[in-house]
Amino acid sequence: MALTDAALAEAIRADETSAARLRPVAIAVVDRHAPAAPEAVRDEAVVRLAGYLLDAPPAPAGDSYAGALHNSGAKALLSSWKVRRAGLA
């Protein structure tokens, strides 16, 4: 991915330390959900997911922040490249 820690930090208005912590997490989630998505789409999904995770409290009450991929808008961006299968995998 072309998205650096510095670019992510600027995009989510955070310090580079936070971006360095969140970037690999967001990349792993995005790559698992839609590995065939174009790089530009994956980068934007990483920005949205990392920004959402940055704003989430460390221990939210209930499940209000549980759907980070969906609630951040990243899932909608990646939906065209999500591989769907029928049957047991």
Short mmCIF file of N, CA and C in Angstrom, two decimals:
data_model
loop_
_atom_site.label_atom_id
_atom_site.label_comp_id
_atom_site.label_asym_id
_atom_site.label_seq_id
_atom_site.Cartn_x
_atom_site.Cartn_y
_atom_site.Cartn_z
N MET A 1 0.84 -1.17 0.00
CA MET A 1 0.00 0.00 0.00
C MET A 1 0.89 1.24 0.00
N ALA A 2 0.41 2.24 -0.67
CA ALA A 2 1.16 3.49 -0.77
C ALA A 2 0.93 4.40 0.43
N LEU A 3 0.03 4.04 1.29
CA LEU A 3 -0.32 4.88 2.43
C LEU A 3 0.74 4.74 3.53
N THR A 4 1.41 5.83 3.84
CA THR A 4 2.44 5.82 4.88
C THR A 4 1.83 6.23 6.21
N ASP A 5 2.60 6.03 7.27
CA ASP A 5 2.14 6.46 8.60
C ASP A 5 1.91 7.97 8.62
N ALA A 6 2.80 8.71 7.98
CA ALA A 6 2.67 10.18 7.96
C ALA A 6 1.41 10.61 7.20
N ALA A 7 1.15 9.97 6.07
CA ALA A 7 -0.04 10.31 5.28
C ALA A 7 -1.31 9.94 6.05
N LEU A 8 -1.30 8.80 6.71
CA LEU A 8 -2.46 8.39 7.50
C LEU A 8 -2.66 9.35 8.67
N ALA A 9 -1.59 9.72 9.33
CA ALA A 9 -1.69 10.65 10.46
C ALA A 9 -2.32 11.96 10.02
N GLU A 10 -1.92 12.46 8.88
CA GLU A 10 -2.49 13.71 8.37
C GLU A 10 -3.97 13.52 8.01
N ALA A 11 -4.30 12.39 7.40
CA ALA A 11 -5.68 12.14 6.98
C ALA A 11 -6.65 12.00 8.15
N ILE A 12 -6.19 11.39 9.23
CA ILE A 12 -7.09 11.19 10.38
C ILE A 12 -6.84 12.21 11.49
N ARG A 13 -5.98 13.19 11.21
CA ARG A 13 -5.66 14.26 12.16
C ARG A 13 -5.17 13.71 13.50
N ALA A 14 -4.16 12.87 13.39
CA ALA A 14 -3.59 12.23 14.58
C ALA A 14 -2.08 12.36 14.53
N ASP A 15 -1.43 11.96 15.62
CA ASP A 15 0.04 11.95 15.61
C ASP A 15 0.52 10.68 14.91
N GLU A 16 1.77 10.69 14.51
CA GLU A 16 2.32 9.55 13.77
C GLU A 16 2.38 8.27 14.59
N THR A 17 2.52 8.40 15.90
CA THR A 17 2.55 7.22 16.77
C THR A 17 1.22 6.48 16.72
N SER A 18 0.13 7.21 16.80
CA SER A 18 -1.20 6.60 16.71
C SER A 18 -1.42 6.00 15.33
N ALA A 19 -1.00 6.71 14.28
CA ALA A 19 -1.15 6.20 12.92
C ALA A 19 -0.35 4.92 12.73
N ALA A 20 0.86 4.88 13.28
CA ALA A 20 1.71 3.69 13.17
C ALA A 20 1.09 2.49 13.88
N ARG A 21 0.34 2.74 14.93
CA ARG A 21 -0.33 1.67 15.67
C ARG A 21 -1.58 1.19 14.93
N LEU A 22 -2.32 2.11 14.34
CA LEU A 22 -3.60 1.77 13.71
C LEU A 22 -3.47 1.28 12.27
N ARG A 23 -2.45 1.73 11.55
CA ARG A 23 -2.32 1.39 10.13
C ARG A 23 -2.25 -0.12 9.88
N PRO A 24 -1.40 -0.89 10.59
CA PRO A 24 -1.36 -2.32 10.31
C PRO A 24 -2.66 -3.04 10.66
N VAL A 25 -3.35 -2.56 11.68
CA VAL A 25 -4.63 -3.16 12.06
C VAL A 25 -5.65 -2.94 10.95
N ALA A 26 -5.76 -1.70 10.50
CA ALA A 26 -6.72 -1.38 9.45
C ALA A 26 -6.38 -2.09 8.15
N ILE A 27 -5.10 -2.18 7.81
CA ILE A 27 -4.68 -2.89 6.59
C ILE A 27 -5.08 -4.36 6.67
N ALA A 28 -4.85 -4.99 7.80
CA ALA A 28 -5.19 -6.41 7.95
C ALA A 28 -6.69 -6.63 7.78
N VAL A 29 -7.50 -5.77 8.37
CA VAL A 29 -8.95 -5.92 8.26
C VAL A 29 -9.41 -5.70 6.81
N VAL A 30 -8.90 -4.66 6.18
CA VAL A 30 -9.27 -4.36 4.80
C VAL A 30 -8.81 -5.47 3.86
N ASP A 31 -7.60 -5.94 4.01
CA ASP A 31 -7.08 -7.00 3.15
C ASP A 31 -7.84 -8.31 3.32
N ARG A 32 -8.28 -8.58 4.52
CA ARG A 32 -9.05 -9.80 4.75
C ARG A 32 -10.44 -9.69 4.13
N HIS A 33 -11.02 -8.51 4.19
CA HIS A 33 -12.38 -8.33 3.67
C HIS A 33 -12.41 -8.29 2.14
N ALA A 34 -11.48 -7.61 1.52
CA ALA A 34 -11.49 -7.46 0.05
C ALA A 34 -10.07 -7.35 -0.48
N PRO A 35 -9.35 -8.46 -0.54
CA PRO A 35 -7.95 -8.41 -0.98
C PRO A 35 -7.76 -7.98 -2.43
N ALA A 36 -8.78 -8.11 -3.26
CA ALA A 36 -8.65 -7.76 -4.68
C ALA A 36 -9.03 -6.32 -4.99
N ALA A 37 -9.37 -5.54 -4.00
CA ALA A 37 -9.75 -4.14 -4.23
C ALA A 37 -8.54 -3.36 -4.75
N PRO A 38 -8.78 -2.38 -5.61
CA PRO A 38 -7.68 -1.55 -6.10
C PRO A 38 -7.00 -0.81 -4.94
N GLU A 39 -5.74 -0.48 -5.15
CA GLU A 39 -4.95 0.15 -4.08
C GLU A 39 -5.57 1.45 -3.58
N ALA A 40 -6.07 2.27 -4.47
CA ALA A 40 -6.66 3.55 -4.05
C ALA A 40 -7.88 3.34 -3.16
N VAL A 41 -8.68 2.34 -3.49
CA VAL A 41 -9.87 2.04 -2.69
C VAL A 41 -9.45 1.46 -1.34
N ARG A 42 -8.47 0.58 -1.36
CA ARG A 42 -7.97 -0.01 -0.10
C ARG A 42 -7.39 1.08 0.80
N ASP A 43 -6.64 2.01 0.22
CA ASP A 43 -6.06 3.10 1.02
C ASP A 43 -7.15 3.93 1.68
N GLU A 44 -8.20 4.27 0.93
CA GLU A 44 -9.29 5.07 1.49
C GLU A 44 -10.04 4.29 2.57
N ALA A 45 -10.22 3.00 2.37
CA ALA A 45 -10.87 2.17 3.38
C ALA A 45 -10.01 2.12 4.65
N VAL A 46 -8.70 2.04 4.50
CA VAL A 46 -7.80 2.05 5.65
C VAL A 46 -7.90 3.37 6.40
N VAL A 47 -7.96 4.48 5.67
CA VAL A 47 -8.09 5.80 6.31
C VAL A 47 -9.39 5.87 7.10
N ARG A 48 -10.48 5.45 6.49
CA ARG A 48 -11.78 5.52 7.17
C ARG A 48 -11.81 4.63 8.40
N LEU A 49 -11.31 3.41 8.27
CA LEU A 49 -11.32 2.48 9.39
C LEU A 49 -10.39 2.96 10.51
N ALA A 50 -9.20 3.40 10.17
CA ALA A 50 -8.25 3.88 11.18
C ALA A 50 -8.80 5.11 11.90
N GLY A 51 -9.43 6.02 11.17
CA GLY A 51 -10.03 7.20 11.78
C GLY A 51 -11.15 6.82 12.74
N TYR A 52 -11.93 5.84 12.36
CA TYR A 52 -13.02 5.37 13.22
C TYR A 52 -12.45 4.73 14.49
N LEU A 53 -11.43 3.90 14.32
CA LEU A 53 -10.82 3.23 15.48
C LEU A 53 -10.14 4.23 16.41
N LEU A 54 -9.57 5.28 15.84
CA LEU A 54 -8.93 6.32 16.64
C LEU A 54 -9.94 7.00 17.56
N ASP A 55 -11.14 7.23 17.05
CA ASP A 55 -12.16 7.92 17.82
C ASP A 55 -12.95 7.01 18.76
N ALA A 56 -12.81 5.72 18.59
CA ALA A 56 -13.54 4.78 19.44
C ALA A 56 -12.93 4.75 20.84
N PRO A 57 -13.76 4.67 21.87
CA PRO A 57 -13.20 4.58 23.23
C PRO A 57 -12.50 3.24 23.43
N PRO A 58 -11.51 3.16 24.31
CA PRO A 58 -10.77 1.90 24.51
C PRO A 58 -11.64 0.76 25.03
N ALA A 59 -12.66 1.08 25.80
CA ALA A 59 -13.56 0.05 26.33
C ALA A 59 -14.99 0.57 26.27
N PRO A 60 -15.61 0.49 25.07
CA PRO A 60 -16.96 1.03 24.95
C PRO A 60 -17.98 0.21 25.71
N ALA A 61 -19.01 0.87 26.17
CA ALA A 61 -20.11 0.18 26.84
C ALA A 61 -20.98 -0.46 25.77
N GLY A 62 -21.31 -1.72 25.95
CA GLY A 62 -22.14 -2.42 24.97
C GLY A 62 -21.39 -2.69 23.69
N ASP A 63 -22.11 -2.74 22.58
CA ASP A 63 -21.48 -3.04 21.30
C ASP A 63 -21.59 -1.86 20.33
N SER A 64 -21.62 -0.66 20.86
CA SER A 64 -21.84 0.52 20.03
C SER A 64 -20.73 0.77 19.00
N TYR A 65 -19.52 0.30 19.23
CA TYR A 65 -18.43 0.48 18.27
C TYR A 65 -17.99 -0.84 17.65
N ALA A 66 -18.79 -1.88 17.80
CA ALA A 66 -18.39 -3.22 17.35
C ALA A 66 -18.28 -3.32 15.83
N GLY A 67 -19.12 -2.64 15.08
CA GLY A 67 -19.11 -2.75 13.63
C GLY A 67 -18.24 -1.70 12.97
N ALA A 68 -16.98 -1.65 13.32
CA ALA A 68 -16.09 -0.59 12.84
C ALA A 68 -15.99 -0.56 11.31
N LEU A 69 -15.87 -1.72 10.67
CA LEU A 69 -15.74 -1.75 9.22
C LEU A 69 -17.00 -1.18 8.57
N HIS A 70 -18.15 -1.56 9.08
CA HIS A 70 -19.42 -1.06 8.54
C HIS A 70 -19.65 0.40 8.90
N ASN A 71 -19.51 0.73 10.17
CA ASN A 71 -19.83 2.08 10.64
C ASN A 71 -18.89 3.15 10.09
N SER A 72 -17.67 2.77 9.75
CA SER A 72 -16.71 3.75 9.21
C SER A 72 -16.97 4.08 7.74
N GLY A 73 -17.74 3.25 7.07
CA GLY A 73 -17.98 3.43 5.64
C GLY A 73 -17.02 2.64 4.78
N ALA A 74 -16.03 2.00 5.39
CA ALA A 74 -15.04 1.23 4.63
C ALA A 74 -15.67 0.02 3.96
N LYS A 75 -16.61 -0.62 4.62
CA LYS A 75 -17.24 -1.82 4.07
C LYS A 75 -17.99 -1.50 2.77
N ALA A 76 -18.66 -0.37 2.74
CA ALA A 76 -19.37 0.04 1.53
C ALA A 76 -18.39 0.31 0.38
N LEU A 77 -17.25 0.92 0.68
CA LEU A 77 -16.25 1.16 -0.36
C LEU A 77 -15.73 -0.14 -0.96
N LEU A 78 -15.55 -1.14 -0.11
CA LEU A 78 -14.96 -2.41 -0.53
C LEU A 78 -15.97 -3.41 -1.08
N SER A 79 -17.24 -3.12 -0.99
CA SER A 79 -18.28 -4.11 -1.31
C SER A 79 -18.19 -4.66 -2.73
N SER A 80 -17.77 -3.88 -3.69
CA SER A 80 -17.67 -4.36 -5.08
C SER A 80 -16.59 -5.42 -5.26
N TRP A 81 -15.63 -5.47 -4.34
CA TRP A 81 -14.53 -6.41 -4.46
C TRP A 81 -14.59 -7.53 -3.43
N LYS A 82 -15.65 -7.59 -2.67
CA LYS A 82 -15.82 -8.65 -1.65
C LYS A 82 -16.14 -9.94 -2.39
N VAL A 83 -15.41 -10.99 -2.07
CA VAL A 83 -15.65 -12.30 -2.67
C VAL A 83 -16.73 -12.99 -1.84
N ARG A 84 -17.82 -13.36 -2.53
CA ARG A 84 -18.91 -14.05 -1.86
C ARG A 84 -18.95 -15.49 -2.36
N ARG A 85 -19.13 -16.40 -1.44
CA ARG A 85 -19.16 -17.82 -1.81
C ARG A 85 -20.40 -18.49 -1.24
N ALA A 86 -20.83 -19.50 -1.92
CA ALA A 86 -21.95 -20.30 -1.41
C ALA A 86 -21.41 -21.62 -0.88
N GLY A 87 -22.02 -22.12 0.15
CA GLY A 87 -21.61 -23.41 0.69
C GLY A 87 -20.56 -23.29 1.76
N LEU A 88 -20.08 -24.43 2.18
CA LEU A 88 -19.06 -24.48 3.22
C LEU A 88 -17.70 -24.20 2.64
N ALA A 89 -16.91 -23.47 3.39
CA ALA A 89 -15.55 -23.16 2.92
C ALA A 89 -14.53 -23.98 3.66
#
